[in-house]
GROMACS .gro file of C-alpha atoms in nm:
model
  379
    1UNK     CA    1  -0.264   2.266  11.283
    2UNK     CA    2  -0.240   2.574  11.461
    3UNK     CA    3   0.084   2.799  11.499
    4UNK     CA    4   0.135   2.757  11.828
    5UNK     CA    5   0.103   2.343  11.849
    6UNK     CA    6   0.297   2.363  11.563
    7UNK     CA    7   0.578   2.546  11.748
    8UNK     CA    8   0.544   2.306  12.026
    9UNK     CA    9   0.521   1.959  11.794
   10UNK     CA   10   0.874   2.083  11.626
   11UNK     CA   11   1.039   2.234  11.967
   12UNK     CA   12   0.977   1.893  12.124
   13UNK     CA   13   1.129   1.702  11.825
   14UNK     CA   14   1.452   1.910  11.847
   15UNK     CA   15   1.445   1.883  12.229
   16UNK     CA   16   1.415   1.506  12.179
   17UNK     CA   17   1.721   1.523  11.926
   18UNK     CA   18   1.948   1.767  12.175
   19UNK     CA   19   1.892   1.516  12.437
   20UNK     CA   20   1.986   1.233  12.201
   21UNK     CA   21   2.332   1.445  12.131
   22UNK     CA   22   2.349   1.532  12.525
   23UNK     CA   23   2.326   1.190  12.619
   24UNK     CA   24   2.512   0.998  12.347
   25UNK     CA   25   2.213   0.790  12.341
   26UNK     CA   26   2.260   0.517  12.052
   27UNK     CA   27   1.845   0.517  12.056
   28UNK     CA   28   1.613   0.795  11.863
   29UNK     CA   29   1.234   0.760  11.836
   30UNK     CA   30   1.091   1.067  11.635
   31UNK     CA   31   0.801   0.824  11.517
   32UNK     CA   32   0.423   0.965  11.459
   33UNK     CA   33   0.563   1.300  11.464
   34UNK     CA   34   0.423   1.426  11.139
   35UNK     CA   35   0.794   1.533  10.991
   36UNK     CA   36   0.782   1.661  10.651
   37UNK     CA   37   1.108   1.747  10.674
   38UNK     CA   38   1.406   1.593  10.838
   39UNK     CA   39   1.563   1.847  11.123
   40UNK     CA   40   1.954   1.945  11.051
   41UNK     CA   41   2.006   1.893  11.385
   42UNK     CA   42   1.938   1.479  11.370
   43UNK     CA   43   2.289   1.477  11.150
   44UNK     CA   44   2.460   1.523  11.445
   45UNK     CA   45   2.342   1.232  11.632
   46UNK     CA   46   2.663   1.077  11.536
   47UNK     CA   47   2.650   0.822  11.827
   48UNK     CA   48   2.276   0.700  11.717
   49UNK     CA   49   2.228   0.324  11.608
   50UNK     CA   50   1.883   0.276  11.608
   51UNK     CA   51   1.712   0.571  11.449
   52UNK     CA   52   1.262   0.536  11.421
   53UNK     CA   53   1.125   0.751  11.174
   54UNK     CA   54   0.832   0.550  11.075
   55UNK     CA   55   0.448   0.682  11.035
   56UNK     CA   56   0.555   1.059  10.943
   57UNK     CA   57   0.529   1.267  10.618
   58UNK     CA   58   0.844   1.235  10.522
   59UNK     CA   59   0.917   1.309  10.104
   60UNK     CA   60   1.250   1.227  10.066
   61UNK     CA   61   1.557   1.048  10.230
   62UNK     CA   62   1.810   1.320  10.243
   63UNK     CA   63   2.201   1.235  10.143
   64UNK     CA   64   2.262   1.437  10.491
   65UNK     CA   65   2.145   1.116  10.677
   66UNK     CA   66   2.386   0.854  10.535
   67UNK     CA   67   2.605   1.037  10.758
   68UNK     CA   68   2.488   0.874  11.048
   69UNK     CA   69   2.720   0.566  10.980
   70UNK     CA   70   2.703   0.395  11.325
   71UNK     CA   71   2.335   0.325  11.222
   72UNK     CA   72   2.233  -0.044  11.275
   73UNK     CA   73   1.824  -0.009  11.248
   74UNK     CA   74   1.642   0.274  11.067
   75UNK     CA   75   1.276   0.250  11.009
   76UNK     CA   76   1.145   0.461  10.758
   77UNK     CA   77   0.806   0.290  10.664
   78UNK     CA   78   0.477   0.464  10.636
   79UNK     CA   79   0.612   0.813  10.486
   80UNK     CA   80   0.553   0.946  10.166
   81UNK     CA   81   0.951   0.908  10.051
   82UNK     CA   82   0.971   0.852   9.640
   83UNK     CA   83   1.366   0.801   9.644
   84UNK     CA   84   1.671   0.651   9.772
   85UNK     CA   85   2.015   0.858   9.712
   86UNK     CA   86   2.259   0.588   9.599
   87UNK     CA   87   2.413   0.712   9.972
   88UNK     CA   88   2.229   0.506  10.154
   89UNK     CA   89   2.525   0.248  10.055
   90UNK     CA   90   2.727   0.420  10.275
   91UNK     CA   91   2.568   0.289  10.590
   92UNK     CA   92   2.782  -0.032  10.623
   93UNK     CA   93   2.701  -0.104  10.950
   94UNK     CA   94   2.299  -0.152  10.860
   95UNK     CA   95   2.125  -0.484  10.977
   96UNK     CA   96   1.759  -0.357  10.998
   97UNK     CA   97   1.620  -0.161  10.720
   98UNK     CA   98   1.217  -0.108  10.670
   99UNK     CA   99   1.131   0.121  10.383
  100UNK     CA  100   0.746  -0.027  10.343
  101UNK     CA  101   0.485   0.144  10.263
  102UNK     CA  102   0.663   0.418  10.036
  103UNK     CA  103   0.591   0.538   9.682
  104UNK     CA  104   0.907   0.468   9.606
  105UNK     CA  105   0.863   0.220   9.275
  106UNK     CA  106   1.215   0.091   9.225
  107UNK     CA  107   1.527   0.016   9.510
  108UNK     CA  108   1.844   0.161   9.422
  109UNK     CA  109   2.115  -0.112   9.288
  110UNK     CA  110   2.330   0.097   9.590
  111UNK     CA  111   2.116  -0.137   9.819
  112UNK     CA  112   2.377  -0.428   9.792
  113UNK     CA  113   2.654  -0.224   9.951
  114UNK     CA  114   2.502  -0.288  10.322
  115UNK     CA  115   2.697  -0.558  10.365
  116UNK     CA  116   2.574  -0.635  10.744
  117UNK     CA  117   2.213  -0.638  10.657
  118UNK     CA  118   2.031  -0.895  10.765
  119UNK     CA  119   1.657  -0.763  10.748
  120UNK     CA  120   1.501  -0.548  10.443
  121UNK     CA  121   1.126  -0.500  10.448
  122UNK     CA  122   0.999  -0.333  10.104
  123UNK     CA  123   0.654  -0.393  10.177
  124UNK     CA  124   0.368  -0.213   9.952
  125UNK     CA  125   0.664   0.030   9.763
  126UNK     CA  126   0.539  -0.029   9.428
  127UNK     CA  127   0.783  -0.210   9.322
  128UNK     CA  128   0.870  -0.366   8.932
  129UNK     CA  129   1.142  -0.552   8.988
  130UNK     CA  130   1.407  -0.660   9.234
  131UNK     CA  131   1.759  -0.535   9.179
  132UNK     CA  132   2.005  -0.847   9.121
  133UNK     CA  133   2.265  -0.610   9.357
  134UNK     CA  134   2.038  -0.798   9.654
  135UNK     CA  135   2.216  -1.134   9.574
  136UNK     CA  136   2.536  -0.918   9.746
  137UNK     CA  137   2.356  -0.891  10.071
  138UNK     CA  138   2.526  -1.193  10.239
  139UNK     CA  139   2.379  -1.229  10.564
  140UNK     CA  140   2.035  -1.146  10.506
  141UNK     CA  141   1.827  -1.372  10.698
  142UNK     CA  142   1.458  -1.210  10.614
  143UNK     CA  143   1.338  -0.989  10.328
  144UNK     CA  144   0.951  -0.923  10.302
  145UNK     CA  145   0.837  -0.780   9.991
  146UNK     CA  146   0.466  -0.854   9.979
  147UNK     CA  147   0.199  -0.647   9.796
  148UNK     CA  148   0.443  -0.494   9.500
  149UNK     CA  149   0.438  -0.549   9.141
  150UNK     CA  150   0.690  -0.831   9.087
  151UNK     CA  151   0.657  -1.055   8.798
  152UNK     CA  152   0.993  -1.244   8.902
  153UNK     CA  153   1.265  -1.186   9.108
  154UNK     CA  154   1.631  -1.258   8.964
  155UNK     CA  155   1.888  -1.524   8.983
  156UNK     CA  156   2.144  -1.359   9.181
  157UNK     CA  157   1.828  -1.343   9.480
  158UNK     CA  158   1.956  -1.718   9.493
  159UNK     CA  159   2.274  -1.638   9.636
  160UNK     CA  160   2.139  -1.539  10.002
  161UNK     CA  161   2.260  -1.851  10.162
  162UNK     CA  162   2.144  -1.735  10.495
  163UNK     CA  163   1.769  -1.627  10.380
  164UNK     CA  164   1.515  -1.803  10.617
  165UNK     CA  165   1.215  -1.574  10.640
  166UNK     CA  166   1.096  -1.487  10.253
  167UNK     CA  167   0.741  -1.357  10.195
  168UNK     CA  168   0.658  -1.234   9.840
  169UNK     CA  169   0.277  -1.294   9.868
  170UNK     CA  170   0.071  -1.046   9.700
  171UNK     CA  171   0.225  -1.033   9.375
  172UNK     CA  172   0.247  -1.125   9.008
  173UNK     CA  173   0.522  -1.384   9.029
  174UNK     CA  174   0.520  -1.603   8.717
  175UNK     CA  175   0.801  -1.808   8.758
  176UNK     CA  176   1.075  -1.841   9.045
  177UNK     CA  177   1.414  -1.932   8.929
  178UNK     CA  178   1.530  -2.292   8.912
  179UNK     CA  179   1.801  -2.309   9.204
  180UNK     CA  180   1.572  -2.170   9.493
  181UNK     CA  181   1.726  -2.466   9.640
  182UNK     CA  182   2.046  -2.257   9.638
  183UNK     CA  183   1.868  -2.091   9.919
  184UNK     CA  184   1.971  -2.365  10.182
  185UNK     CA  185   1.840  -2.212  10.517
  186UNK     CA  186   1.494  -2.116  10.399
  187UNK     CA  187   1.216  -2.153  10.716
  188UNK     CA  188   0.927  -2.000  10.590
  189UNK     CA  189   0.849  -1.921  10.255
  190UNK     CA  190   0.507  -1.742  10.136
  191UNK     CA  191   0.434  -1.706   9.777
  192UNK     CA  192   0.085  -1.694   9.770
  193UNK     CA  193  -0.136  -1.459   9.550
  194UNK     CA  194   0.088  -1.491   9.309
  195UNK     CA  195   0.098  -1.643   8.923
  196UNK     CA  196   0.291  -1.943   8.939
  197UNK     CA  197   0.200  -2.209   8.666
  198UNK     CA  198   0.440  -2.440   8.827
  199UNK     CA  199   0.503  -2.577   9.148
  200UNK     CA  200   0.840  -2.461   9.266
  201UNK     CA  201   1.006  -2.814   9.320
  202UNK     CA  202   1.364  -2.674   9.373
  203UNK     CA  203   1.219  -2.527   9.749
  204UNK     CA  204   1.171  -2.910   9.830
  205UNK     CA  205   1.563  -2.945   9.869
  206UNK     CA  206   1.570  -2.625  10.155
  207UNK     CA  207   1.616  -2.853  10.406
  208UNK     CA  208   1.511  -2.641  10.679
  209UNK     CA  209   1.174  -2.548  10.541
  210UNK     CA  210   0.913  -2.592  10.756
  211UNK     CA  211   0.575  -2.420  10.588
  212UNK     CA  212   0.519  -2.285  10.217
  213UNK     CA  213   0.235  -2.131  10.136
  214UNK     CA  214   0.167  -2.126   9.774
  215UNK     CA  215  -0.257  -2.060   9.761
  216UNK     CA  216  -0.398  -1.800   9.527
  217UNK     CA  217  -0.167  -1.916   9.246
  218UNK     CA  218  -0.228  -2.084   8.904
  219UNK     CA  219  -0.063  -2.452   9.016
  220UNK     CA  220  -0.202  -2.773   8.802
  221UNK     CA  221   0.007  -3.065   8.974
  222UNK     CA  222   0.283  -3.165   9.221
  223UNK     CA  223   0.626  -3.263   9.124
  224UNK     CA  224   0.613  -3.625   9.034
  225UNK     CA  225   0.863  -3.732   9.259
  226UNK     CA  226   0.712  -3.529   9.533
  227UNK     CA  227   0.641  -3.836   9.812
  228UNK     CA  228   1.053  -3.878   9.809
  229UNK     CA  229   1.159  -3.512   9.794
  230UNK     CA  230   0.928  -3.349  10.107
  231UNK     CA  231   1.264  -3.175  10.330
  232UNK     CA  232   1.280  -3.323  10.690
  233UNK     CA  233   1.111  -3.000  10.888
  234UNK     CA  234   0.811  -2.987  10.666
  235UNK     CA  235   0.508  -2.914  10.862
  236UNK     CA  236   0.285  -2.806  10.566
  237UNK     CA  237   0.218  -2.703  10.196
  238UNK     CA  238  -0.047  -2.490  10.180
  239UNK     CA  239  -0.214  -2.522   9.782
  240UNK     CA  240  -0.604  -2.398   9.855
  241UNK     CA  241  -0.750  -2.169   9.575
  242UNK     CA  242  -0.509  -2.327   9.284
  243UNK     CA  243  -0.645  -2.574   8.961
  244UNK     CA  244  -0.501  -2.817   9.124
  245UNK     CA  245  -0.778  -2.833   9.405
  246UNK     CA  246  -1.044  -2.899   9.125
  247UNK     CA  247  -0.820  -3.200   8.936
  248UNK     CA  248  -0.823  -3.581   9.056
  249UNK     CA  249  -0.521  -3.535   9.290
  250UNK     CA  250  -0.383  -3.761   9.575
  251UNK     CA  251  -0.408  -3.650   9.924
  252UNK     CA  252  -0.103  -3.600  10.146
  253UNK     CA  253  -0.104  -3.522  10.487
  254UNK     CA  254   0.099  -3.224  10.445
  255UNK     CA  255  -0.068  -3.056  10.199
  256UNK     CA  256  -0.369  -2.844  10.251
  257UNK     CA  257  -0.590  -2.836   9.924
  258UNK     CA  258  -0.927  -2.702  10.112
  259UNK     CA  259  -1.055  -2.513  10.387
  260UNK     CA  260  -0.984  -2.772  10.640
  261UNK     CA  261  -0.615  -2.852  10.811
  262UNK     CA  262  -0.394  -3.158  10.687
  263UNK     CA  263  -0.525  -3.412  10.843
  264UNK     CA  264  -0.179  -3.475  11.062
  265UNK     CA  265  -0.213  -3.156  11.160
  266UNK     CA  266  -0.564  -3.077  11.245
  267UNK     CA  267  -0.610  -3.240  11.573
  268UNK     CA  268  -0.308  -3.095  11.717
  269UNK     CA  269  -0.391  -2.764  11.622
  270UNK     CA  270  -0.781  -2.794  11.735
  271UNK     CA  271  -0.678  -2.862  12.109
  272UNK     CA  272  -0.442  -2.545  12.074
  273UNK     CA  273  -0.675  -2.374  12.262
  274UNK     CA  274  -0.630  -2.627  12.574
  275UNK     CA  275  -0.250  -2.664  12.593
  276UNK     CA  276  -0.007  -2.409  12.501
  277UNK     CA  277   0.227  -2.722  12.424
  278UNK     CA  278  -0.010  -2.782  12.075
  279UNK     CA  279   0.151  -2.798  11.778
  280UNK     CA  280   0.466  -2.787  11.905
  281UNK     CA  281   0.638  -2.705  11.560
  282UNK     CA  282   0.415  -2.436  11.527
  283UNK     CA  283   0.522  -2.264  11.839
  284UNK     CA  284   0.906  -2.343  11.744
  285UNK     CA  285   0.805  -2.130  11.397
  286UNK     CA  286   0.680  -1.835  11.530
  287UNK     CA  287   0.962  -1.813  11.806
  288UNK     CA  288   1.161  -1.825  11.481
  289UNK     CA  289   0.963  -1.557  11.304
  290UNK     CA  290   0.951  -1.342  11.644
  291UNK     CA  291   1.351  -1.342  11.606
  292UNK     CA  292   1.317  -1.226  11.212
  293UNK     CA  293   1.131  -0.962  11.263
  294UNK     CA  294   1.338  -0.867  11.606
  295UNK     CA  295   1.060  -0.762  11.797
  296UNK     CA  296   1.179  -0.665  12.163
  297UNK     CA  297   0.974  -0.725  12.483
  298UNK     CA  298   0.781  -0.364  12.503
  299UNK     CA  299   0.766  -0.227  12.892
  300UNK     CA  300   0.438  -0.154  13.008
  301UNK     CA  301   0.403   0.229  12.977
  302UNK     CA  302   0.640   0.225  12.688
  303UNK     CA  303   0.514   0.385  12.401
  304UNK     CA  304   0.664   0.792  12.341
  305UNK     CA  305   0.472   1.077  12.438
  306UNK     CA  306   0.366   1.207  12.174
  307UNK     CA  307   0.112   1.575  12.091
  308UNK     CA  308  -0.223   1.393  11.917
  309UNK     CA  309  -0.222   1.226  11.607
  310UNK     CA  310  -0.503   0.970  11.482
  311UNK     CA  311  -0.405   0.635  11.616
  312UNK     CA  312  -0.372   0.315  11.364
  313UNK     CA  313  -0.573   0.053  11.474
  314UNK     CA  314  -0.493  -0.239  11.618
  315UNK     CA  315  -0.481  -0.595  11.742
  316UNK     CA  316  -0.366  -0.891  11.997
  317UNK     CA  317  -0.159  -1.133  11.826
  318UNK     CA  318  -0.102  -1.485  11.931
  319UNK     CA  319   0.167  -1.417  12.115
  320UNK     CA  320  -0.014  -1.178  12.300
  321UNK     CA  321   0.203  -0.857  12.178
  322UNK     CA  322  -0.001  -0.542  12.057
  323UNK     CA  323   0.044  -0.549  11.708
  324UNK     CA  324   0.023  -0.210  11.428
  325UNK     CA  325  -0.275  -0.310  11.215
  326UNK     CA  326  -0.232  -0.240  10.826
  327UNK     CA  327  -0.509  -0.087  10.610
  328UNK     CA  328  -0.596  -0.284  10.349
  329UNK     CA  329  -0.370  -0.581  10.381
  330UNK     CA  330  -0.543  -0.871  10.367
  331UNK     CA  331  -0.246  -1.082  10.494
  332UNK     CA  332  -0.274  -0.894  10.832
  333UNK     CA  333  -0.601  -1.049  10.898
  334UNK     CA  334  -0.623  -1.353  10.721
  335UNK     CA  335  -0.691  -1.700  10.936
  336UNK     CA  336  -0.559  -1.755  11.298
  337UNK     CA  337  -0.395  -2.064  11.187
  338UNK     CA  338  -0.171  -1.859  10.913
  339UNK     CA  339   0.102  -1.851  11.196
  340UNK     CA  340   0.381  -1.620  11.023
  341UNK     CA  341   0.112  -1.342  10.932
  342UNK     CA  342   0.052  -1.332  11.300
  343UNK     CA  343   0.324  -1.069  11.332
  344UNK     CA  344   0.284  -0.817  11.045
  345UNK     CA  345   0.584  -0.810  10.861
  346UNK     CA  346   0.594  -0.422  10.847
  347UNK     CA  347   0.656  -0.457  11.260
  348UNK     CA  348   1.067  -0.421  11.284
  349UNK     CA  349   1.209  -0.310  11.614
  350UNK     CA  350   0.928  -0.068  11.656
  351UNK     CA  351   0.812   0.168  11.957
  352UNK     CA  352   1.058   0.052  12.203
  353UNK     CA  353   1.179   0.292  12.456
  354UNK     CA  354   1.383   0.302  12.747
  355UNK     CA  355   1.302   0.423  13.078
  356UNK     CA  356   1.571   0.700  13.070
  357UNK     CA  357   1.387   0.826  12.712
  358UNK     CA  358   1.028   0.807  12.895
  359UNK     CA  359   1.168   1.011  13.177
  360UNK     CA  360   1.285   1.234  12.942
  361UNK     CA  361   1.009   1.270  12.720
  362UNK     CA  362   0.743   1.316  13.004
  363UNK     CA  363   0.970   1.610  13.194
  364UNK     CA  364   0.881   1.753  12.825
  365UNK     CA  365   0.538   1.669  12.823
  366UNK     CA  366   0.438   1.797  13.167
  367UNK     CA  367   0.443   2.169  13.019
  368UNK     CA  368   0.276   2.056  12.712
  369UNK     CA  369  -0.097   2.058  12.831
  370UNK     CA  370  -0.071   2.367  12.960
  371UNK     CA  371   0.049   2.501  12.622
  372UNK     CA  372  -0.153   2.347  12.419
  373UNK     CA  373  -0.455   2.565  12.595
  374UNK     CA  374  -0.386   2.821  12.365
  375UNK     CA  375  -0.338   2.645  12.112
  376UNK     CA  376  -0.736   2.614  12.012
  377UNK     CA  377  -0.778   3.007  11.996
  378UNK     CA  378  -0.462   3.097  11.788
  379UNK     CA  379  -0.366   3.086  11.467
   0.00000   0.00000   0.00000
């Protein structure tokens, strides 16, 4: 990057953060800025709540931002961050936290002081092990974790009463822990590409649960008393790719062993296409998983103005909402009728702006092209 775009990329990032401070705006999108390092300035943007510092360069999380206490969503996936000060316990009033995509390898116990969380993604971190502080996090309602290096995840992880959207998928999971039943408002529950010998029979007790995907794992048989035990809300157990597929098994109508849909749900979901009233449970579901992941309506025009970077591709989703595609996850592409990977879970509260920060931003921009002339022929 030349010197003089360079000056211009990290003027407009601290005019973006004086405005912020002029404004007492409680909103701050400094995403796909290519930060390395965090500006002194954002410290003072002691009336932000939701702070976006996702797809940057960021290498660390410094203390200095655990400052920003009034903080109720901060997004700091797709950096290059390696650590989280034990600080970060400090920001009590935190309900939406995405640190995915990070080579960060462990989460600090400090995690289970944000006592108002309700939505941790830890997607892709390289993570060993969960810490049993999460069981403190009393009001989480989704925590996505997929593509790490879990063998297990603890006991205490039993305690989140409120837990509805859990995806674990892409794993080493051997075993889950006895009591998932504990769990008592799970929705949707993906363990797939995993290890599991055994199929989790505690999970039939969630009462709420409506799909559970447990394919790409190492499952022989059902629970034997598995006709009596399926919850209410089941719509499907999805069991393709495990031994079990290749035994003498009995067929249930809410299990899919191959390729093909259960057959009570296959007809519904082939005329999908015709009604937008199919597979009515379905729909319910991903209104459900649209609230998880609390994805706002985005204004047409919405997205910041930003100097050039290399866009990430991307793709419609069901619901018609243009959706951040990730490299390399499989999950993010797999079959249109995986409904809860039609969002991709690394999506929270994401490129949302108002039209008071588009003004903004644009009075900005409309000097930038002019400016950037130059910037080609210096150095």
């Amino acid at each position: 990057m030349s010197a003089i775009l360079k000056f211009i990329r990290e003027n407009h990032i601290l005019a973006i953060i004086e405005q912020a401070i002029a404004k007492k705006k409680s909103r701050l999108s400094l995403n796909s800025f290519e930060i390395r390092e965090i500006p002194p300035l954002l410290y003072t943007c002691l009336d932000v709540e939701h702070l976006y510092l996702h797809v940057n360069n960021i290498a660390s999380m410094p203390v200095q931002l655990t400052q920003l206490t009034n903080l109720t969503t901060l997004t700091l996936d797709y950096n290059n961050i390696n650590y989280l000060p034990p600080e970060i316990g400090n920001l009590k009033n935190l309900i939406n936290l995405n640190i995915s995509y990070n080579p960060l390898h462990a989460l600090t116990p400090a995690i289970g002081n944000l006592e108002n969380l309700e939505a941790l993604w830890c997607n892709r971190i390289g993570l060993k092990e969960i810490p049993k502080e999460i069981g403190k996090l009393s009001k989480l309602d989704t925590f996505g974790a997929r593509g790490n290096e879990l063998k297990a995840i603890p006991v205490e992880m039993t305690r989140l009463t409120k837990l509805r959207w859990l995806t674990l998928e892409y794993n080493h999971i051997e075993y889950l822990p006895k009591n998932m039943d504990k769990m008592e408002s799970l929705v949707h529950c993906n363990i797939r590409q995993n290890c599991l010998k055994e199929f989790p029979a505690s999970l039939l007790k969630c009462l709420d649960l409506m799909f559970l995907q447990l394919n790409h794992n190492q499952i022989r048989r059902l629970p034997d008393d598995f006709q009596s035990a399926c919850p209410p809300a089941l719509e499907m157990i999805d069991l393709r790719h495990n031994p079990i597929c290749d035994l003498p098994h009995e067929q249930h109508n809410l299990i899919r062993y191959t390729e093909a849909l259960p057959t009570a749900a296959a007809p519904e979901l082939a005329s999908a296409s015709a009604s937008s009233n199919a597979w009515p449970h379905a729909a319910t579901a991903l209104a459900v998983n649209a609230t998880a992941l609390r994805l706002p309506a985005v204004p047409a025009g919405a997205t910041a103005l930003r100097l050039p970077v290399v866009p990430a591709p991307r793709h419609a989703d069901p619901l018609g909402r243009d959706v951040l595609e990730v490299e390399g996850d499989e999950s993010s592409v797999e079959d249109s009728e995986d409904w809860e990977n039609s969002v991709n879970s690394s999506e929270l509260d994401v490129q949302y702006q108002s039209d008071d920060e588009r003004a903004d931003n644009e009075a900005i921009g409309m000097v930038l092209p002019e400016l950037s002339r130059y910037a080609s022929t210096a150095s």
